[in-house]
């Protein structure tokens, strides 16, 4: 029994749909720029990946008014994914046998901040009655179910930057346990509000602006000048099905989610990670073993690539710990440096890109790797995409604050 991907929906700084995301990743085009959503001039990182999605033009105005932007992004990405998979809930799949799994980190702060201003300036009666239901991380999950009439298993995963990977694993396990026939699994993040952005800044994870670097040069995974992530807004959802279900309805199969592994560092200080990479390596090994392959069968690694120095270095250590000498010949890439770290949607975006990369026979480059950082002995893909048509398996690495690790193994 296996789990396959039959549809993809994406709203990212590259545009709407997977095609613009893939084409810009393949070509090494950056979409990171100075923030224009609010005045970010006083922030350490005034740069972000911003989606141009106009909710008012795509969704009912009453719905937009009572929900946060992260719900808008998620609902539209799910609509895209279902259309891509040619699935209509209630026609092609039983609503009771259709599930939703969502990864998210911050919740809906754009809505919450607006209402908090009203609270302090005009009093509690000025606050929207939708405040309670608009901001919390599970809001997209509930609104997706309402929008599509879904009545099967639904869950929201909050595991920092690994949230989206956990959502995909949750979706796969729901299918393998026969709790559903179709699962919408993915993630969403809309961090571009003054307070949401401040939360990221105080996390210590963000890259700080430097006069020597243009906005599109600031996110530098594995480069000697790495100094943190540049975050972005967006949503990516996948349609997951058991292979036999997909084949029975004649679906186009984009690839297989063949393995996964999770681990937790349990390391102090909690805002850093276990320094040898051994615990992250266990998640990598579990993912490949579950898929029935070894490191020698891997064709590429889509790294977490946070550009936080101790995370970059330990990710390299983990690859060697898991795969030995094979790690040195593995093409490693982190294309998110071109469109930004999507937090709860980061792993789903990497999975979508990895599936397209295997189909196209081309590993996209990591943007902004000029000189690999000391201590990182990896075959980094940089200075352009790398052609490889014989490639069957890709490892996607995801990790979060507190040493949360989740790795996914994709098969073409």
Short mmCIF file of C-alpha atoms in Angstrom, two decimals:
data_model
loop_
_atom_site.label_atom_id
_atom_site.label_comp_id
_atom_site.label_asym_id
_atom_site.label_seq_id
_atom_site.Cartn_x
_atom_site.Cartn_y
_atom_site.Cartn_z
CA UNK A 1 0.00 0.00 0.00
CA UNK A 2 1.47 3.40 -0.93
CA UNK A 3 0.51 7.06 -0.78
CA UNK A 4 0.69 9.13 -3.94
CA UNK A 5 0.33 12.80 -4.83
CA UNK A 6 -2.31 13.59 -7.45
CA UNK A 7 -2.71 17.36 -7.24
CA UNK A 8 -0.81 20.48 -6.15
CA UNK A 9 -2.03 23.98 -5.33
CA UNK A 10 0.37 26.83 -4.56
CA UNK A 11 0.27 30.55 -3.74
CA UNK A 12 3.80 31.84 -3.21
CA UNK A 13 5.88 34.96 -3.81
CA UNK A 14 6.57 33.50 -7.28
CA UNK A 15 2.86 33.70 -8.18
CA UNK A 16 -0.18 31.47 -8.40
CA UNK A 17 0.32 27.80 -9.16
CA UNK A 18 3.29 25.47 -9.21
CA UNK A 19 4.53 26.50 -12.66
CA UNK A 20 5.84 29.98 -11.73
CA UNK A 21 7.33 28.60 -8.51
CA UNK A 22 9.13 25.81 -10.36
CA UNK A 23 10.33 28.02 -13.22
CA UNK A 24 11.79 30.67 -10.91
CA UNK A 25 13.42 27.99 -8.70
CA UNK A 26 14.90 26.23 -11.72
CA UNK A 27 16.24 29.52 -13.10
CA UNK A 28 17.54 30.77 -9.74
CA UNK A 29 15.31 33.86 -9.78
CA UNK A 30 14.80 35.60 -6.44
CA UNK A 31 11.46 37.05 -5.33
CA UNK A 32 12.72 38.51 -2.07
CA UNK A 33 12.33 42.28 -1.80
CA UNK A 34 11.82 45.12 0.67
CA UNK A 35 8.54 44.74 2.57
CA UNK A 36 5.81 47.06 1.24
CA UNK A 37 2.87 45.64 3.27
CA UNK A 38 3.76 47.83 6.28
CA UNK A 39 6.58 50.11 7.37
CA UNK A 40 9.36 47.64 8.21
CA UNK A 41 12.19 50.17 8.18
CA UNK A 42 12.79 49.79 11.93
CA UNK A 43 13.05 45.99 11.77
CA UNK A 44 16.31 44.07 11.61
CA UNK A 45 15.00 42.24 8.54
CA UNK A 46 12.96 44.59 6.30
CA UNK A 47 12.96 41.96 3.52
CA UNK A 48 10.42 39.22 2.77
CA UNK A 49 8.80 37.09 0.13
CA UNK A 50 5.37 38.61 -0.51
CA UNK A 51 2.54 36.95 -2.37
CA UNK A 52 0.59 39.19 -4.70
CA UNK A 53 -2.61 37.23 -4.02
CA UNK A 54 -5.69 39.50 -4.07
CA UNK A 55 -8.26 37.80 -1.86
CA UNK A 56 -11.04 40.24 -2.80
CA UNK A 57 -10.85 39.19 -6.44
CA UNK A 58 -10.91 35.44 -5.74
CA UNK A 59 -13.09 34.96 -2.65
CA UNK A 60 -16.48 36.30 -1.46
CA UNK A 61 -16.12 39.67 0.26
CA UNK A 62 -18.06 38.55 3.36
CA UNK A 63 -15.69 35.61 3.75
CA UNK A 64 -12.65 37.85 3.35
CA UNK A 65 -14.00 40.28 5.94
CA UNK A 66 -14.42 37.68 8.69
CA UNK A 67 -11.19 35.72 8.15
CA UNK A 68 -7.43 36.36 8.19
CA UNK A 69 -5.14 36.37 5.20
CA UNK A 70 -3.68 32.98 6.11
CA UNK A 71 -7.15 31.48 5.70
CA UNK A 72 -7.55 33.21 2.33
CA UNK A 73 -4.28 31.76 1.08
CA UNK A 74 -5.08 28.26 2.35
CA UNK A 75 -8.62 28.08 0.99
CA UNK A 76 -7.51 29.21 -2.47
CA UNK A 77 -4.51 26.86 -2.54
CA UNK A 78 -6.79 23.93 -1.65
CA UNK A 79 -9.19 24.88 -4.44
CA UNK A 80 -6.26 24.83 -6.84
CA UNK A 81 -5.01 21.48 -5.58
CA UNK A 82 -8.42 19.84 -5.97
CA UNK A 83 -8.81 21.27 -9.46
CA UNK A 84 -5.33 20.02 -10.37
CA UNK A 85 -6.25 16.53 -9.13
CA UNK A 86 -9.65 16.72 -10.83
CA UNK A 87 -11.40 15.95 -7.57
CA UNK A 88 -14.78 17.38 -6.60
CA UNK A 89 -15.66 16.56 -2.99
CA UNK A 90 -19.07 14.92 -2.93
CA UNK A 91 -18.73 13.68 -6.53
CA UNK A 92 -15.31 12.04 -6.85
CA UNK A 93 -14.82 11.44 -3.12
CA UNK A 94 -17.16 10.91 -0.17
CA UNK A 95 -17.05 13.99 2.14
CA UNK A 96 -16.92 11.62 5.13
CA UNK A 97 -13.83 9.95 3.60
CA UNK A 98 -12.02 13.20 2.75
CA UNK A 99 -9.56 14.73 5.20
CA UNK A 100 -7.60 17.93 5.79
CA UNK A 101 -4.17 18.28 7.45
CA UNK A 102 -2.72 21.80 7.86
CA UNK A 103 0.68 23.01 9.01
CA UNK A 104 0.92 26.51 10.49
CA UNK A 105 3.17 28.39 12.92
CA UNK A 106 1.97 31.90 13.72
CA UNK A 107 -1.79 31.99 13.22
CA UNK A 108 -3.62 35.00 11.79
CA UNK A 109 -1.92 38.06 13.23
CA UNK A 110 -2.94 40.54 10.53
CA UNK A 111 -6.58 40.23 11.62
CA UNK A 112 -5.73 40.08 15.32
CA UNK A 113 -3.54 43.17 15.25
CA UNK A 114 -6.25 45.23 13.60
CA UNK A 115 -8.74 44.23 16.26
CA UNK A 116 -6.29 44.81 19.11
CA UNK A 117 -5.83 48.38 17.89
CA UNK A 118 -9.59 48.83 18.03
CA UNK A 119 -9.63 47.40 21.56
CA UNK A 120 -7.10 49.91 22.84
CA UNK A 121 -8.39 52.92 20.94
CA UNK A 122 -12.18 52.40 20.83
CA UNK A 123 -12.90 49.75 23.48
CA UNK A 124 -14.07 46.11 23.44
CA UNK A 125 -17.35 46.75 21.61
CA UNK A 126 -15.38 47.93 18.56
CA UNK A 127 -13.69 44.56 18.17
CA UNK A 128 -14.94 42.27 15.39
CA UNK A 129 -17.17 39.40 16.56
CA UNK A 130 -15.04 37.18 14.30
CA UNK A 131 -11.86 37.84 16.30
CA UNK A 132 -12.08 34.54 18.17
CA UNK A 133 -12.43 32.45 15.02
CA UNK A 134 -10.14 34.40 12.68
CA UNK A 135 -6.72 34.31 14.30
CA UNK A 136 -6.11 30.83 15.72
CA UNK A 137 -3.91 28.34 13.83
CA UNK A 138 -6.78 25.90 13.14
CA UNK A 139 -8.88 28.57 11.38
CA UNK A 140 -7.73 27.53 7.86
CA UNK A 141 -8.54 23.88 8.63
CA UNK A 142 -12.12 24.71 9.61
CA UNK A 143 -12.70 27.06 6.70
CA UNK A 144 -11.29 24.58 4.18
CA UNK A 145 -13.74 21.97 5.46
CA UNK A 146 -16.64 24.44 5.23
CA UNK A 147 -15.61 25.64 1.76
CA UNK A 148 -15.34 22.11 0.36
CA UNK A 149 -17.97 20.31 2.46
CA UNK A 150 -15.32 18.02 3.95
CA UNK A 151 -16.39 15.91 6.93
CA UNK A 152 -13.53 13.45 7.39
CA UNK A 153 -10.48 13.63 9.67
CA UNK A 154 -9.07 17.15 10.05
CA UNK A 155 -6.14 18.37 12.09
CA UNK A 156 -3.74 21.31 12.41
CA UNK A 157 -0.08 20.75 13.21
CA UNK A 158 1.95 23.44 14.97
CA UNK A 159 5.58 22.30 15.07
CA UNK A 160 7.43 25.48 14.10
CA UNK A 161 9.04 25.25 10.65
CA UNK A 162 8.41 21.49 10.47
CA UNK A 163 4.63 22.00 10.76
CA UNK A 164 3.95 21.37 7.07
CA UNK A 165 6.01 18.18 7.06
CA UNK A 166 4.02 16.90 10.03
CA UNK A 167 0.81 17.70 8.16
CA UNK A 168 1.92 15.60 5.18
CA UNK A 169 2.87 12.72 7.47
CA UNK A 170 -0.48 13.02 9.23
CA UNK A 171 -2.24 12.87 5.88
CA UNK A 172 -0.30 9.81 4.75
CA UNK A 173 -0.96 7.98 8.01
CA UNK A 174 -4.70 8.76 7.84
CA UNK A 175 -4.77 7.14 4.40
CA UNK A 176 -2.74 4.09 5.42
CA UNK A 177 -5.00 3.55 8.43
CA UNK A 178 -7.98 3.70 6.09
CA UNK A 179 -9.46 6.73 7.83
CA UNK A 180 -9.87 8.54 4.49
CA UNK A 181 -9.63 8.04 0.73
CA UNK A 182 -8.43 11.56 -0.13
CA UNK A 183 -6.52 13.99 2.11
CA UNK A 184 -5.70 17.64 1.46
CA UNK A 185 -2.36 18.09 3.22
CA UNK A 186 -0.13 21.13 3.25
CA UNK A 187 0.61 24.36 5.04
CA UNK A 188 0.11 28.08 5.14
CA UNK A 189 1.72 31.14 6.62
CA UNK A 190 0.95 34.88 6.50
CA UNK A 191 3.53 36.49 8.80
CA UNK A 192 3.54 39.95 7.20
CA UNK A 193 2.05 42.07 9.94
CA UNK A 194 4.01 44.32 12.33
CA UNK A 195 3.56 42.05 15.36
CA UNK A 196 3.90 38.77 13.48
CA UNK A 197 7.12 40.00 11.92
CA UNK A 198 8.37 41.11 15.34
CA UNK A 199 7.75 37.62 16.71
CA UNK A 200 9.97 36.21 13.99
CA UNK A 201 12.60 38.83 14.67
CA UNK A 202 12.74 38.09 18.38
CA UNK A 203 13.02 34.37 17.63
CA UNK A 204 16.58 35.03 16.52
CA UNK A 205 16.00 33.09 13.31
CA UNK A 206 15.90 35.98 10.84
CA UNK A 207 18.67 37.37 8.69
CA UNK A 208 19.61 40.93 9.59
CA UNK A 209 19.90 43.50 6.82
CA UNK A 210 23.40 44.35 5.79
CA UNK A 211 24.49 47.35 3.76
CA UNK A 212 26.70 45.11 1.63
CA UNK A 213 23.76 42.94 0.50
CA UNK A 214 20.75 43.76 -1.66
CA UNK A 215 17.38 42.43 -0.40
CA UNK A 216 17.47 39.48 -2.80
CA UNK A 217 20.96 38.53 -1.54
CA UNK A 218 20.12 38.37 2.16
CA UNK A 219 18.99 34.71 2.42
CA UNK A 220 22.17 32.63 2.04
CA UNK A 221 21.84 28.94 3.05
CA UNK A 222 25.20 27.17 3.45
CA UNK A 223 27.11 30.24 2.30
CA UNK A 224 29.98 31.68 4.34
CA UNK A 225 27.87 34.82 4.75
CA UNK A 226 24.83 32.98 6.16
CA UNK A 227 23.08 34.83 8.94
CA UNK A 228 19.49 33.57 9.18
CA UNK A 229 16.31 33.05 7.19
CA UNK A 230 14.25 35.50 5.19
CA UNK A 231 10.63 34.51 5.69
CA UNK A 232 7.72 34.66 3.29
CA UNK A 233 3.97 34.25 3.05
CA UNK A 234 2.27 31.57 1.03
CA UNK A 235 0.35 28.31 1.00
CA UNK A 236 0.97 24.96 -0.66
CA UNK A 237 -1.40 21.98 -0.52
CA UNK A 238 -1.14 18.50 -2.00
CA UNK A 239 -3.86 15.98 -2.77
CA UNK A 240 -2.84 12.64 -1.24
CA UNK A 241 -4.47 9.29 -2.02
CA UNK A 242 -3.69 5.61 -1.68
CA UNK A 243 -2.28 4.47 -4.99
CA UNK A 244 -5.10 2.01 -5.69
CA UNK A 245 -7.70 4.71 -5.08
CA UNK A 246 -5.94 7.09 -7.44
CA UNK A 247 -5.54 4.44 -10.12
CA UNK A 248 -9.16 3.35 -9.80
CA UNK A 249 -10.36 6.84 -10.67
CA UNK A 250 -7.77 7.27 -13.43
CA UNK A 251 -5.88 10.05 -11.67
CA UNK A 252 -2.58 11.46 -12.90
CA UNK A 253 0.07 10.42 -10.34
CA UNK A 254 2.75 13.03 -9.70
CA UNK A 255 4.86 10.93 -7.36
CA UNK A 256 4.83 8.90 -4.19
CA UNK A 257 5.34 9.89 -0.57
CA UNK A 258 7.30 6.73 0.08
CA UNK A 259 8.77 7.31 3.51
CA UNK A 260 9.06 9.63 6.47
CA UNK A 261 10.82 9.88 9.77
CA UNK A 262 10.60 12.18 12.78
CA UNK A 263 12.77 12.84 15.82
CA UNK A 264 13.21 15.50 18.46
CA UNK A 265 16.59 16.78 19.63
CA UNK A 266 15.60 17.32 23.28
CA UNK A 267 18.56 19.65 23.56
CA UNK A 268 19.29 22.72 25.67
CA UNK A 269 19.33 25.59 25.00
CA UNK A 270 16.02 24.84 23.28
CA UNK A 271 16.40 27.58 20.67
CA UNK A 272 19.34 25.77 19.12
CA UNK A 273 19.79 22.16 17.93
CA UNK A 274 21.68 19.05 18.95
CA UNK A 275 25.23 19.84 17.76
CA UNK A 276 26.34 16.53 16.23
CA UNK A 277 23.33 16.11 13.90
CA UNK A 278 22.84 12.54 15.11
CA UNK A 279 19.19 12.98 16.09
CA UNK A 280 18.29 14.68 12.80
CA UNK A 281 20.17 11.87 11.04
CA UNK A 282 17.85 9.34 12.65
CA UNK A 283 14.85 11.02 11.03
CA UNK A 284 16.66 10.93 7.67
CA UNK A 285 17.55 7.24 8.03
CA UNK A 286 14.03 6.30 9.12
CA UNK A 287 12.54 8.04 6.06
CA UNK A 288 14.81 6.20 3.63
CA UNK A 289 14.47 2.83 5.38
CA UNK A 290 10.70 3.13 5.36
CA UNK A 291 10.87 3.62 1.60
CA UNK A 292 13.03 0.50 1.29
CA UNK A 293 16.07 2.32 -0.07
CA UNK A 294 19.55 3.35 1.09
CA UNK A 295 21.50 6.56 0.80
CA UNK A 296 23.02 5.19 -2.39
CA UNK A 297 19.59 5.27 -4.03
CA UNK A 298 19.03 8.96 -3.32
CA UNK A 299 19.28 11.36 -6.23
CA UNK A 300 19.03 14.68 -4.37
CA UNK A 301 18.35 16.33 -1.05
CA UNK A 302 16.10 19.35 -0.62
CA UNK A 303 17.69 20.68 2.54
CA UNK A 304 15.99 22.67 5.25
CA UNK A 305 18.60 25.34 4.51
CA UNK A 306 17.63 27.89 7.14
CA UNK A 307 20.91 29.82 6.70
CA UNK A 308 21.23 29.85 10.50
CA UNK A 309 24.88 28.88 10.89
CA UNK A 310 24.48 26.16 13.54
CA UNK A 311 21.51 24.67 11.67
CA UNK A 312 23.32 24.67 8.33
CA UNK A 313 26.42 22.99 9.76
CA UNK A 314 24.49 20.36 11.73
CA UNK A 315 22.35 19.56 8.70
CA UNK A 316 25.55 18.67 6.89
CA UNK A 317 26.72 16.57 9.83
CA UNK A 318 23.38 14.76 9.84
CA UNK A 319 23.63 13.83 6.16
CA UNK A 320 27.04 12.23 6.75
CA UNK A 321 25.80 10.51 9.90
CA UNK A 322 22.83 9.05 8.01
CA UNK A 323 24.40 8.19 4.67
CA UNK A 324 28.16 8.00 5.26
CA UNK A 325 30.32 8.56 2.20
CA UNK A 326 27.19 8.74 -0.01
CA UNK A 327 26.46 12.14 1.54
CA UNK A 328 29.42 13.67 -0.24
CA UNK A 329 28.10 12.88 -3.72
CA UNK A 330 24.47 13.84 -3.08
CA UNK A 331 23.29 17.03 -4.83
CA UNK A 332 21.99 19.25 -2.04
CA UNK A 333 19.81 22.27 -2.69
CA UNK A 334 17.64 24.78 -0.81
CA UNK A 335 15.68 26.64 -3.48
CA UNK A 336 13.65 28.44 -0.80
CA UNK A 337 16.44 31.04 -0.68
CA UNK A 338 14.88 32.46 -3.84
CA UNK A 339 11.30 32.85 -2.58
CA UNK A 340 11.66 32.82 1.18
CA UNK A 341 11.12 30.41 4.03
CA UNK A 342 7.38 29.70 4.11
CA UNK A 343 7.39 28.41 7.70
CA UNK A 344 4.31 26.16 7.94
CA UNK A 345 4.20 25.84 4.16
CA UNK A 346 7.95 25.33 3.68
CA UNK A 347 8.05 21.53 3.53
CA UNK A 348 4.98 21.23 1.24
CA UNK A 349 6.63 23.73 -1.12
CA UNK A 350 9.83 21.69 -1.13
CA UNK A 351 7.86 18.49 -1.79
CA UNK A 352 6.03 20.12 -4.71
CA UNK A 353 9.33 21.37 -6.15
CA UNK A 354 11.04 18.01 -5.64
CA UNK A 355 8.29 16.17 -7.50
CA UNK A 356 8.53 18.59 -10.42
CA UNK A 357 12.33 18.46 -10.32
CA UNK A 358 12.32 14.66 -10.66
CA UNK A 359 9.79 14.85 -13.50
CA UNK A 360 11.90 17.45 -15.31
CA UNK A 361 15.26 15.79 -14.53
CA UNK A 362 16.68 19.02 -13.15
CA UNK A 363 17.85 19.92 -9.63
CA UNK A 364 17.17 23.63 -8.99
CA UNK A 365 19.97 25.67 -7.45
CA UNK A 366 20.31 27.32 -4.06
CA UNK A 367 20.32 31.07 -4.63
CA UNK A 368 23.15 33.10 -3.04
CA UNK A 369 25.77 30.43 -2.40
CA UNK A 370 28.96 32.21 -3.44
CA UNK A 371 31.40 30.51 -1.07
CA UNK A 372 30.36 27.48 1.01
CA UNK A 373 30.62 28.03 4.74
CA UNK A 374 33.53 26.42 6.63
CA UNK A 375 32.60 22.99 7.96
CA UNK A 376 30.05 22.29 5.20
CA UNK A 377 31.38 19.60 2.89
CA UNK A 378 28.37 19.03 0.67
CA UNK A 379 27.80 18.90 -3.09
CA UNK A 380 25.76 22.10 -3.13
CA UNK A 381 23.81 22.85 -6.31
CA UNK A 382 24.52 26.48 -7.14
CA UNK A 383 25.14 28.71 -10.13
CA UNK A 384 22.32 27.11 -12.10
CA UNK A 385 20.18 23.98 -12.26
CA UNK A 386 21.86 20.59 -12.61
CA UNK A 387 20.57 18.10 -15.16
CA UNK A 388 20.02 14.51 -14.01
CA UNK A 389 17.46 12.41 -15.82
CA UNK A 390 18.02 9.14 -13.95
CA UNK A 391 16.83 10.28 -10.59
CA UNK A 392 14.16 8.36 -8.65
CA UNK A 393 14.30 9.41 -4.98
CA UNK A 394 14.55 12.74 -3.14
CA UNK A 395 14.88 13.47 0.56
CA UNK A 396 13.17 16.60 1.93
CA UNK A 397 14.49 17.81 5.29
CA UNK A 398 12.46 19.96 7.67
CA UNK A 399 13.26 21.08 11.20
CA UNK A 400 12.00 23.56 13.73
CA UNK A 401 12.59 25.34 17.00
CA UNK A 402 13.12 22.98 19.90
CA UNK A 403 14.83 20.43 17.68
CA UNK A 404 11.74 19.19 15.90
CA UNK A 405 12.85 17.11 12.91
CA UNK A 406 10.69 15.68 10.12
CA UNK A 407 12.06 14.15 6.90
CA UNK A 408 10.11 13.04 3.84
CA UNK A 409 11.19 10.60 1.13
CA UNK A 410 9.69 11.08 -2.32
CA UNK A 411 9.71 8.57 -5.14
CA UNK A 412 9.15 9.59 -8.77
#
